[in-house]
Short mmCIF file of C-alpha atoms and ligand atoms in Angstrom, two decimals:
data_model
loop_
_atom_site.label_atom_id
_atom_site.label_comp_id
_atom_site.label_asym_id
_atom_site.label_seq_id
_atom_site.Cartn_x
_atom_site.Cartn_y
_atom_site.Cartn_z
CA MET A 1 20.70 11.22 27.08
CA ASN A 2 17.76 11.84 24.79
CA LYS A 3 18.43 10.83 21.20
CA ALA A 4 16.32 11.73 18.20
CA PHE A 5 15.48 10.00 14.91
CA TYR A 6 14.04 11.32 11.69
CA LEU A 7 12.28 8.82 9.40
CA GLU A 8 10.99 9.24 5.85
CA THR A 9 8.80 6.61 4.25
CA PHE A 10 8.33 6.03 0.52
CA GLY A 11 6.12 3.65 -1.42
CA CYS A 12 3.26 1.39 -0.50
CA GLN A 13 1.25 0.67 2.64
CA MET A 14 3.57 -2.23 3.51
CA ASN A 15 6.30 0.34 4.03
CA VAL A 16 3.98 2.45 6.15
CA VAL A 17 3.43 -0.52 8.48
CA ASP A 18 7.16 -1.35 8.48
CA SER A 19 7.88 2.25 9.44
CA GLU A 20 5.51 1.99 12.41
CA GLN A 21 7.53 -1.00 13.58
CA ILE A 22 10.78 0.89 13.05
CA MET A 23 9.42 3.77 15.16
CA ALA A 24 8.41 1.46 17.98
CA LEU A 25 11.77 -0.32 17.96
CA LEU A 26 13.74 2.92 18.02
CA GLN A 27 11.61 4.26 20.85
CA GLY A 28 12.53 1.07 22.69
CA ILE A 29 16.23 2.04 22.62
CA GLY A 30 15.68 5.60 23.79
CA TYR A 31 15.09 7.50 20.56
CA SER A 32 12.24 9.94 20.10
CA GLN A 33 10.93 11.09 16.75
CA VAL A 34 11.59 14.55 15.31
CA ASP A 35 10.33 16.05 12.09
CA SER A 36 13.54 17.28 10.51
CA ALA A 37 16.92 15.73 9.78
CA GLU A 38 18.63 18.83 11.21
CA GLN A 39 17.42 17.95 14.72
CA ALA A 40 18.19 14.21 14.47
CA ASP A 41 20.99 11.93 15.63
CA LEU A 42 19.72 9.18 13.35
CA VAL A 43 18.17 9.63 9.89
CA LEU A 44 16.42 6.70 8.22
CA LEU A 45 14.81 6.30 4.82
CA ASN A 46 12.36 3.46 4.28
CA THR A 47 12.54 3.05 0.53
CA CYS A 48 10.57 1.79 -2.47
CA SER A 49 11.93 0.35 -5.72
CA VAL A 50 8.73 -0.65 -7.51
CA ARG A 51 9.29 1.96 -10.21
CA ASP A 52 12.33 3.84 -11.40
CA LYS A 53 11.12 7.20 -10.14
CA ALA A 54 10.74 5.94 -6.57
CA GLU A 55 14.23 4.50 -6.64
CA ARG A 56 15.93 7.62 -8.01
CA LYS A 57 14.19 9.69 -5.34
CA VAL A 58 16.08 7.75 -2.66
CA TYR A 59 19.51 8.72 -3.94
CA GLY A 60 18.31 12.30 -4.40
CA HIS A 61 17.07 12.37 -0.83
CA LEU A 62 20.25 10.93 0.60
CA GLY A 63 22.15 13.80 -1.02
CA ARG A 64 20.19 16.25 1.11
CA PHE A 65 21.65 14.75 4.28
CA LYS A 66 25.30 15.03 3.24
CA PRO A 67 25.80 18.67 4.27
CA ILE A 68 24.26 17.87 7.68
CA LYS A 69 26.64 14.97 8.14
CA ASP A 70 29.58 17.15 7.04
CA GLN A 71 28.71 19.51 9.87
CA ARG A 72 27.88 16.78 12.37
CA PRO A 73 29.95 13.65 11.62
CA GLY A 74 28.24 11.82 14.52
CA LEU A 75 24.94 11.71 12.60
CA ILE A 76 23.96 8.13 11.68
CA ILE A 77 22.29 7.70 8.27
CA GLY A 78 20.52 4.47 7.36
CA VAL A 79 18.46 3.06 4.50
CA GLY A 80 15.90 0.27 4.74
CA GLY A 81 13.10 -1.08 2.55
CA CYS A 82 13.10 -2.35 -1.01
CA VAL A 83 15.98 -0.31 -2.47
CA ALA A 84 18.15 -1.40 0.47
CA GLN A 85 17.12 -5.02 -0.10
CA GLN A 86 17.95 -4.80 -3.78
CA GLU A 87 21.21 -2.86 -3.55
CA GLY A 88 22.60 -4.22 -0.27
CA GLU A 89 26.21 -3.45 0.42
CA LYS A 90 26.57 -1.66 -2.92
CA MET A 91 24.76 1.26 -1.35
CA LEU A 92 27.56 1.72 1.17
CA GLU A 93 30.01 1.91 -1.73
CA LYS A 94 27.89 4.34 -3.72
CA VAL A 95 27.10 6.61 -0.80
CA PRO A 96 30.21 7.11 1.35
CA TYR A 97 28.41 8.97 4.14
CA LEU A 98 25.83 6.18 4.59
CA ASP A 99 26.23 4.09 7.78
CA LEU A 100 23.54 1.46 7.69
CA VAL A 101 21.69 -0.66 5.13
CA PHE A 102 18.96 -3.03 6.33
CA GLY A 103 16.69 -5.21 4.20
CA THR A 104 12.96 -5.84 4.27
CA HIS A 105 13.37 -8.91 6.52
CA ASN A 106 15.79 -7.44 9.02
CA ILE A 107 13.79 -4.68 10.67
CA HIS A 108 13.79 -6.47 14.03
CA ARG A 109 17.61 -6.22 14.05
CA LEU A 110 17.57 -2.46 13.80
CA PRO A 111 18.07 -1.65 17.52
CA GLN A 112 21.14 -3.86 17.67
CA LEU A 113 22.53 -2.45 14.40
CA VAL A 114 22.03 1.15 15.46
CA GLN A 115 23.70 0.50 18.81
CA GLN A 116 26.61 -1.15 17.02
CA VAL A 117 27.13 1.88 14.79
CA GLU A 118 26.76 4.20 17.80
CA GLN A 119 29.45 2.33 19.70
CA ASN A 120 32.12 1.51 17.14
CA ARG A 121 31.18 3.70 14.15
CA GLN A 122 31.47 0.72 11.87
CA ARG A 123 29.25 0.78 8.80
CA ALA A 124 26.90 -2.20 8.45
CA SER A 125 24.72 -3.85 5.83
CA ILE A 126 22.30 -6.71 6.45
CA THR A 127 19.85 -7.93 3.83
CA ASN A 128 19.42 -11.68 4.31
CA PHE A 129 16.05 -13.43 4.15
CA GLN A 130 16.72 -15.76 7.08
CA ASP A 131 14.45 -14.26 9.69
CA ARG A 132 11.20 -14.33 7.83
CA GLU A 133 9.01 -15.66 10.66
CA THR A 134 10.51 -13.47 13.37
CA ARG A 135 10.10 -10.48 11.17
CA LEU A 136 6.52 -11.24 10.19
CA ASN A 137 5.36 -11.64 13.74
CA LEU A 138 7.16 -8.59 14.97
CA PHE A 139 4.58 -6.46 16.64
CA PRO A 140 6.25 -4.40 19.30
CA GLU A 141 4.08 -2.23 21.52
CA ARG A 142 3.15 0.59 19.25
CA THR A 143 3.24 4.06 20.62
CA PHE A 144 1.37 5.65 17.74
CA GLN A 145 -1.06 8.48 18.02
CA GLU A 146 -4.60 7.37 18.49
CA THR A 147 -6.22 6.85 15.11
CA VAL A 148 -9.53 5.52 13.89
CA THR A 149 -8.14 3.43 11.02
CA ARG A 150 -5.13 1.13 10.95
CA PHE A 151 -3.36 -1.31 8.62
CA VAL A 152 -2.78 -4.87 9.80
CA THR A 153 -0.35 -7.09 7.88
CA VAL A 154 -1.73 -10.57 7.24
CA MET A 155 0.79 -11.86 4.72
CA GLN A 156 4.01 -10.77 3.12
CA GLY A 157 5.95 -11.41 -0.03
CA CYS A 158 4.83 -12.65 -3.39
CA ASP A 159 5.24 -15.84 -5.42
CA ASN A 160 3.70 -14.59 -8.63
CA PHE A 161 6.65 -13.14 -10.47
CA CYS A 162 4.67 -10.89 -12.76
CA SER A 163 7.27 -10.25 -15.42
CA TYR A 164 7.59 -6.49 -14.76
CA CYS A 165 7.64 -6.61 -10.98
CA ILE A 166 10.50 -6.37 -8.53
CA VAL A 167 8.43 -7.18 -5.44
CA PRO A 168 9.12 -10.95 -5.32
CA HIS A 169 12.83 -10.14 -5.56
CA VAL A 170 12.88 -7.62 -2.73
CA ARG A 171 10.12 -8.90 -0.45
CA GLY A 172 10.77 -12.62 -0.82
CA ARG A 173 8.37 -15.53 -0.97
CA GLU A 174 4.82 -15.45 0.38
CA ILE A 175 4.31 -16.10 4.03
CA SER A 176 1.04 -15.80 5.97
CA ARG A 177 0.67 -14.84 9.63
CA SER A 178 -1.30 -17.07 11.91
CA SER A 179 -4.96 -16.10 12.10
CA HIS A 180 -4.72 -16.20 15.88
CA GLU A 181 -2.01 -13.48 15.86
CA ILE A 182 -4.03 -11.35 13.46
CA ILE A 183 -7.26 -11.59 15.46
CA THR A 184 -5.37 -10.80 18.66
CA GLU A 185 -3.80 -7.75 17.06
CA VAL A 186 -7.13 -6.45 15.70
CA ARG A 187 -8.82 -6.96 19.09
CA GLY A 188 -5.99 -5.01 20.72
CA LEU A 189 -6.34 -2.18 18.22
CA VAL A 190 -10.10 -2.00 18.74
CA ALA A 191 -9.54 -1.81 22.51
CA GLN A 192 -7.33 1.22 21.84
CA GLY A 193 -10.05 2.98 19.84
CA VAL A 194 -9.42 1.80 16.29
CA ARG A 195 -12.68 1.42 14.35
CA GLU A 196 -11.54 0.35 10.89
CA VAL A 197 -8.80 -2.04 9.84
CA THR A 198 -7.35 -2.70 6.42
CA LEU A 199 -5.86 -6.18 6.15
CA LEU A 200 -2.69 -5.84 4.18
CA GLY A 201 -0.52 -8.02 2.00
CA GLN A 202 1.30 -7.76 -1.32
CA ASN A 203 -1.09 -10.40 -2.50
CA VAL A 204 -3.55 -10.37 0.33
CA ASN A 205 -6.09 -12.83 -1.03
CA SER A 206 -3.53 -15.57 -1.44
CA TYR A 207 -3.47 -15.65 2.39
CA ASN A 208 -3.02 -19.33 3.33
CA LEU A 209 -3.99 -20.36 -0.19
CA LYS A 210 -1.17 -22.90 -0.40
CA ASP A 211 -1.42 -23.97 3.21
CA ASP A 212 -4.53 -25.51 4.71
CA LYS A 213 -3.15 -25.65 8.27
CA ASP A 214 -4.91 -22.39 9.05
CA ILE A 215 -8.16 -20.73 7.92
CA SER A 216 -8.83 -19.26 4.46
CA PHE A 217 -8.81 -15.53 3.73
CA ALA A 218 -12.62 -15.49 3.52
CA GLN A 219 -12.81 -17.15 6.94
CA LEU A 220 -10.35 -14.61 8.29
CA LEU A 221 -12.62 -11.81 7.05
CA GLN A 222 -15.56 -13.48 8.79
CA GLN A 223 -13.66 -13.67 12.06
CA VAL A 224 -12.50 -10.06 11.87
CA ASN A 225 -16.02 -8.98 10.93
CA ALA A 226 -17.27 -10.59 14.15
CA ILE A 227 -15.00 -8.52 16.43
CA ASP A 228 -17.14 -6.32 18.69
CA GLY A 229 -16.45 -2.62 18.42
CA LEU A 230 -14.93 -2.78 14.96
CA GLN A 231 -17.05 -0.85 12.48
CA ARG A 232 -15.33 -1.36 9.16
CA LEU A 233 -13.10 -3.78 7.37
CA ARG A 234 -11.09 -3.43 4.14
CA PHE A 235 -8.31 -5.40 2.47
CA ALA A 236 -5.60 -4.73 -0.11
CA THR A 237 -4.17 -5.66 -2.56
CA SER A 238 -6.00 -8.51 -4.25
CA HIS A 239 -4.79 -10.53 -7.19
CA PRO A 240 -7.61 -11.32 -9.65
CA LYS A 241 -6.48 -14.93 -10.11
CA ASP A 242 -6.80 -15.58 -6.36
CA LEU A 243 -10.21 -13.99 -5.98
CA THR A 244 -12.13 -17.10 -4.94
CA GLU A 245 -15.88 -17.57 -5.01
CA GLU A 246 -15.79 -17.87 -1.22
CA LEU A 247 -14.14 -14.44 -1.02
CA ILE A 248 -16.51 -12.83 -3.52
CA ASP A 249 -19.41 -14.12 -1.44
CA CYS A 250 -18.13 -12.21 1.61
CA PHE A 251 -19.28 -8.94 0.03
CA GLY A 252 -22.88 -9.97 0.66
CA PRO A 253 -23.26 -10.97 4.31
CA LEU A 254 -20.30 -9.29 6.00
CA GLU A 255 -21.86 -6.00 7.09
CA LYS A 256 -18.55 -4.42 8.12
CA LEU A 257 -16.79 -5.18 4.85
CA CYS A 258 -16.63 -1.98 2.79
CA LYS A 259 -18.14 -2.08 -0.68
CA HIS A 260 -14.88 -1.44 -2.45
CA ILE A 261 -12.20 -3.67 -3.92
CA HIS A 262 -8.87 -2.77 -5.43
CA LEU A 263 -8.37 -5.29 -8.22
CA PRO A 264 -5.37 -4.53 -10.45
CA ILE A 265 -5.98 -5.51 -14.08
CA GLN A 266 -2.63 -4.13 -15.42
CA SER A 267 -3.70 -4.45 -19.09
CA GLY A 268 -6.88 -5.08 -21.08
CA SER A 269 -5.08 -7.19 -23.68
CA ASP A 270 -4.82 -10.97 -23.25
CA ARG A 271 -1.58 -10.98 -25.20
CA ILE A 272 0.02 -8.47 -22.83
CA LEU A 273 -1.45 -10.16 -19.74
CA LYS A 274 0.27 -13.35 -20.86
CA LEU A 275 3.58 -11.56 -21.37
CA MET A 276 3.09 -10.05 -17.92
CA ASN A 277 2.58 -13.55 -16.47
CA ARG A 278 -0.60 -12.44 -14.72
CA GLY A 279 -2.34 -15.81 -14.79
CA TYR A 280 -5.80 -14.62 -15.98
CA THR A 281 -7.51 -13.46 -19.16
CA VAL A 282 -9.70 -10.41 -19.60
CA ASN A 283 -12.72 -12.72 -19.65
CA ASP A 284 -11.74 -14.41 -16.37
CA TYR A 285 -11.44 -10.96 -14.84
CA LEU A 286 -14.75 -9.68 -16.22
CA LYS A 287 -16.52 -12.79 -14.95
CA LYS A 288 -15.24 -12.07 -11.42
CA VAL A 289 -16.29 -8.44 -11.68
CA ALA A 290 -19.76 -9.58 -12.73
CA ASP A 291 -19.90 -12.01 -9.78
CA LEU A 292 -18.84 -9.25 -7.37
CA LYS A 293 -21.58 -6.98 -8.69
CA LYS A 294 -24.11 -9.78 -8.39
CA VAL A 295 -23.28 -10.34 -4.73
CA CYS A 296 -22.96 -6.61 -4.00
CA PRO A 297 -24.54 -4.34 -6.63
CA GLU A 298 -23.16 -1.20 -4.98
CA ILE A 299 -19.55 -2.35 -5.06
CA ARG A 300 -17.03 0.04 -6.67
CA LEU A 301 -13.71 -1.05 -8.08
CA THR A 302 -10.32 0.57 -8.36
CA THR A 303 -7.39 -0.79 -10.31
CA ASP A 304 -3.74 -0.49 -11.38
CA ILE A 305 -2.78 -0.25 -15.05
CA ILE A 306 0.64 -0.25 -16.68
CA VAL A 307 0.98 1.63 -19.97
CA GLY A 308 3.80 0.93 -22.43
CA PHE A 309 4.71 -2.61 -21.43
CA PRO A 310 7.31 -3.97 -23.93
CA GLY A 311 5.66 -4.75 -27.26
CA GLU A 312 2.33 -3.08 -26.42
CA THR A 313 0.64 -2.23 -29.74
CA GLU A 314 -2.07 0.33 -30.41
CA GLU A 315 -4.51 -2.59 -30.54
CA ASP A 316 -3.41 -3.83 -27.12
CA PHE A 317 -3.71 -0.36 -25.71
CA GLN A 318 -7.15 0.13 -27.26
CA ALA A 319 -8.21 -3.10 -25.51
CA THR A 320 -7.16 -1.50 -22.20
CA LEU A 321 -9.24 1.59 -22.94
CA ASP A 322 -12.22 -0.64 -23.82
CA LEU A 323 -11.87 -2.58 -20.60
CA VAL A 324 -11.65 0.58 -18.51
CA GLU A 325 -14.88 1.77 -20.12
CA GLN A 326 -16.58 -1.54 -19.63
CA VAL A 327 -15.70 -1.99 -15.94
CA GLY A 328 -16.18 1.67 -15.01
CA TYR A 329 -13.51 1.93 -12.32
CA VAL A 330 -14.13 4.61 -9.76
CA ASP A 331 -10.40 5.24 -9.76
CA ALA A 332 -7.29 3.83 -11.42
CA PHE A 333 -3.62 4.14 -10.60
CA THR A 334 -1.91 4.37 -13.95
CA PHE A 335 1.82 3.84 -14.41
CA LEU A 336 4.27 4.14 -17.25
CA TYR A 337 6.16 0.87 -17.56
CA SER A 338 9.59 1.07 -16.00
CA PRO A 339 12.13 -1.75 -16.50
CA ARG A 340 13.34 -3.25 -13.22
CA VAL A 341 16.56 -5.21 -12.79
CA GLU A 342 16.27 -8.98 -12.44
CA THR A 343 12.75 -9.05 -13.90
CA ALA A 344 11.81 -11.04 -17.02
CA ALA A 345 10.26 -8.03 -18.78
CA ALA A 346 13.53 -6.09 -18.53
CA LYS A 347 14.93 -8.52 -21.10
CA MET A 348 12.02 -8.09 -23.55
CA LEU A 349 12.33 -5.89 -26.61
CA ASP A 350 10.89 -2.50 -25.75
CA ASP A 351 10.73 -0.55 -28.99
CA GLN A 352 8.09 2.09 -28.36
CA SER A 353 9.20 5.67 -28.11
CA SER A 354 8.71 7.44 -24.81
CA VAL A 355 6.62 10.05 -26.62
CA GLN A 356 4.22 7.35 -27.81
CA LYS A 357 4.02 5.85 -24.33
CA GLN A 358 3.31 9.22 -22.83
CA GLN A 359 0.55 9.89 -25.37
CA ARG A 360 -1.12 6.60 -24.50
CA PHE A 361 -0.75 7.34 -20.83
CA ASP A 362 -2.43 10.73 -21.30
CA ARG A 363 -5.31 9.18 -23.26
CA LEU A 364 -5.91 6.63 -20.51
CA LEU A 365 -5.70 9.26 -17.81
CA LYS A 366 -8.26 11.45 -19.56
CA LEU A 367 -10.71 8.55 -19.95
CA GLN A 368 -10.25 7.55 -16.32
CA GLN A 369 -10.67 11.09 -15.03
CA GLU A 370 -13.94 11.43 -16.93
CA THR A 371 -15.16 8.06 -15.67
CA SER A 372 -14.20 8.82 -12.08
CA ALA A 373 -15.85 12.24 -12.16
CA ALA A 374 -19.08 10.78 -13.56
CA ILE A 375 -19.25 8.07 -10.87
CA TRP A 376 -18.44 10.38 -7.97
CA GLN A 377 -21.04 12.83 -9.26
CA THR A 378 -23.75 10.21 -8.65
CA ASP A 379 -23.09 10.67 -4.91
CA ALA A 380 -24.38 14.26 -5.02
CA GLY A 381 -27.57 14.60 -2.98
CA GLN A 382 -27.15 11.09 -1.50
CA GLU A 383 -27.03 10.32 2.21
CA LEU A 384 -23.89 8.28 2.86
CA SER A 385 -22.49 6.50 5.90
CA VAL A 386 -19.24 8.11 6.94
CA LEU A 387 -16.80 6.83 9.53
CA VAL A 388 -15.42 10.00 11.12
CA GLU A 389 -11.62 9.91 11.27
CA GLY A 390 -10.72 13.31 12.66
CA GLU A 391 -10.94 17.06 12.66
CA SER A 392 -9.88 18.80 9.51
CA ARG A 393 -6.39 20.33 9.54
CA GLN A 394 -7.80 23.76 8.78
CA GLY A 395 -9.26 23.72 12.30
CA ASP A 396 -12.46 25.41 11.16
CA GLY A 397 -14.94 23.10 12.86
CA GLN A 398 -14.82 20.67 9.93
CA LEU A 399 -14.55 16.93 10.37
CA PHE A 400 -13.39 14.41 7.81
CA GLY A 401 -14.15 10.77 7.29
CA ARG A 402 -14.65 8.27 4.51
CA SER A 403 -17.54 6.68 2.71
CA THR A 404 -17.66 2.92 2.19
CA TRP A 405 -16.03 3.63 -1.19
CA ASN A 406 -13.03 5.13 0.54
CA ARG A 407 -13.89 8.65 -0.57
CA ILE A 408 -12.94 11.52 1.77
CA VAL A 409 -16.00 13.43 2.99
CA ASN A 410 -15.62 16.78 4.78
CA PHE A 411 -18.47 18.21 6.83
CA ARG A 412 -19.18 20.37 9.85
CA GLY A 413 -19.64 18.63 13.20
CA SER A 414 -18.42 18.37 16.76
CA ALA A 415 -15.16 16.62 17.59
CA ASP A 416 -16.86 14.00 19.77
CA LEU A 417 -18.12 12.35 16.57
CA VAL A 418 -14.60 11.13 15.77
CA GLY A 419 -14.65 7.33 15.74
CA HIS A 420 -18.38 7.17 15.05
CA THR A 421 -20.25 6.34 11.87
CA VAL A 422 -22.61 9.15 10.87
CA THR A 423 -24.89 9.94 7.95
CA VAL A 424 -23.79 12.78 5.72
CA LYS A 425 -25.74 14.27 2.83
CA ILE A 426 -23.36 15.02 -0.03
CA ALA A 427 -23.70 18.65 -1.13
CA LYS A 428 -20.74 19.09 -3.41
CA VAL A 429 -18.47 16.74 -5.34
CA LEU A 430 -14.92 18.02 -5.71
CA ARG A 431 -12.10 16.41 -7.65
CA ASN A 432 -10.68 14.38 -4.75
CA SER A 433 -13.27 14.65 -2.01
CA HIS A 434 -16.88 15.35 -1.15
CA ILE A 435 -18.34 18.14 0.96
CA GLY A 436 -21.48 17.30 2.91
CA GLU A 437 -23.82 18.12 5.76
CA LEU A 438 -24.39 16.01 8.84
CA VAL A 439 -27.82 14.39 8.75
CA GLU A 440 -27.93 12.54 12.00
CA PRO A 441 -25.30 12.70 14.72
CA ARG A 442 -25.09 9.01 15.60
N1 5AD B 501 6.61 -0.46 -14.10
C1 5AD B 501 5.47 0.23 -13.97
N2 5AD B 501 4.54 -0.06 -13.04
C2 5AD B 501 4.79 -1.07 -12.21
N3 5AD B 501 4.08 -1.58 -11.18
C3 5AD B 501 4.78 -2.60 -10.65
N4 5AD B 501 5.94 -2.76 -11.29
C4 5AD B 501 5.98 -1.82 -12.28
C5 5AD B 501 6.91 -1.49 -13.28
N5 5AD B 501 8.04 -2.17 -13.43
C6 5AD B 501 2.76 -1.11 -10.81
C7 5AD B 501 1.70 -2.20 -10.97
C8 5AD B 501 1.40 -2.58 -9.56
C9 5AD B 501 1.61 -1.27 -8.84
C10 5AD B 501 1.79 -1.37 -7.37
O1 5AD B 501 2.77 -0.74 -9.44
O2 5AD B 501 0.57 -1.65 -11.62
O3 5AD B 501 0.08 -3.08 -9.39
FE1 SF4 B 502 4.31 -7.75 -8.19
FE2 SF4 B 502 2.62 -9.37 -9.47
FE3 SF4 B 502 3.40 -9.95 -6.96
FE4 SF4 B 502 1.75 -7.87 -7.38
S1 SF4 B 502 1.27 -10.04 -7.79
S2 SF4 B 502 3.57 -7.89 -6.07
S3 SF4 B 502 2.48 -7.12 -9.36
S4 SF4 B 502 4.70 -9.91 -8.77
#
């Protein structure tokens, strides 16, 4: 009998990769994917708990499935990811129509768990951290649609314990994959038509940093760069304190490495950075930015910033604005601080009003939007290299791809250019993308 699953993914790219593995595993036990819960025998949410909003969304979403389950009691509903890891069995108590809770390190057990629920209708929760290695090296045959760009996990977890962050609590301690496994996976992807990979980890540049049994992250980049047929290479997310000289130097000679780095600063105030337990000062950070620009003058940076951390004063916030101006980020992901259980910051005195936090957030957003617009505008009239990723959804003969700076570029061209790097002259700069004209087909 053909069974169907419906999967929704929240949160970061790690969850996107985990969801690919979930899909492959479920296909392995006879499930095929459908795009609505109404058609499914199994509904799964892969969840995120990094901020309060993401977490609340999960409970809201689960509520949507209750009427379906009332009508069809045989429907299996499961939750995985960071909220599942954090809440564990409690979720089964809170949500009586939920069947299955599985943690971030138990994905490989999913087929067995689902079959158990199918057979004896017994609810199950598993969230232990015992299978770290098995889980990390779980790369079942993927049956994904052919795509030009893919994510490849190189490490997982985090040992940093930034005081606001739940990740170390729900993703566990850092563990790096063997470079041999990674290279084999990238080679396999390239053989299937992938042209760009993004090496992924919560703290990607601490890859093997505490373990010299295997190669360094910079050496890994060199090896991936040398793979024939691969055109582009990216990595995310980097921690400023682990940005080594050896890694900075990669932005010069490695021709496939894109000229973009996501380097979260979080705050421009040394006092707040200390309270955040970030392990660097503003000066340390600026020195690394200067070194990056020396090695690769065209490099563009993006960042993450938290506004309204406990005790943030106007002076601290002004320092963040100053830093944003000084670095000139091409984009910034800005977040309102949200207290997370078990974290050190959740115990700190947080006496700012939400109105004040929101005002600061709006000021930062305005500055960043102006900065971003000004930088993207400099692309107008330029001829840029674009890796073509696909045909536009509008189906009007438009293709889309990305520049080295990860900016979406739309232009007219024939579908056989997908997977190739072409030159596009930028005609118009929109808020979130560029429109251009093809200069040379290949
Ligand atoms: N509140 C607000 N933002 C947070 N982030 C992580 N934890 C929190 C929190 N408790 C942000 C950080 C991080 C990004 C992924 O999410 O900026 O870099
Ligand atoms: Fe969270 Fe800090 Fe680890 Fe990033 S480095 S995942 S912000 S604890």
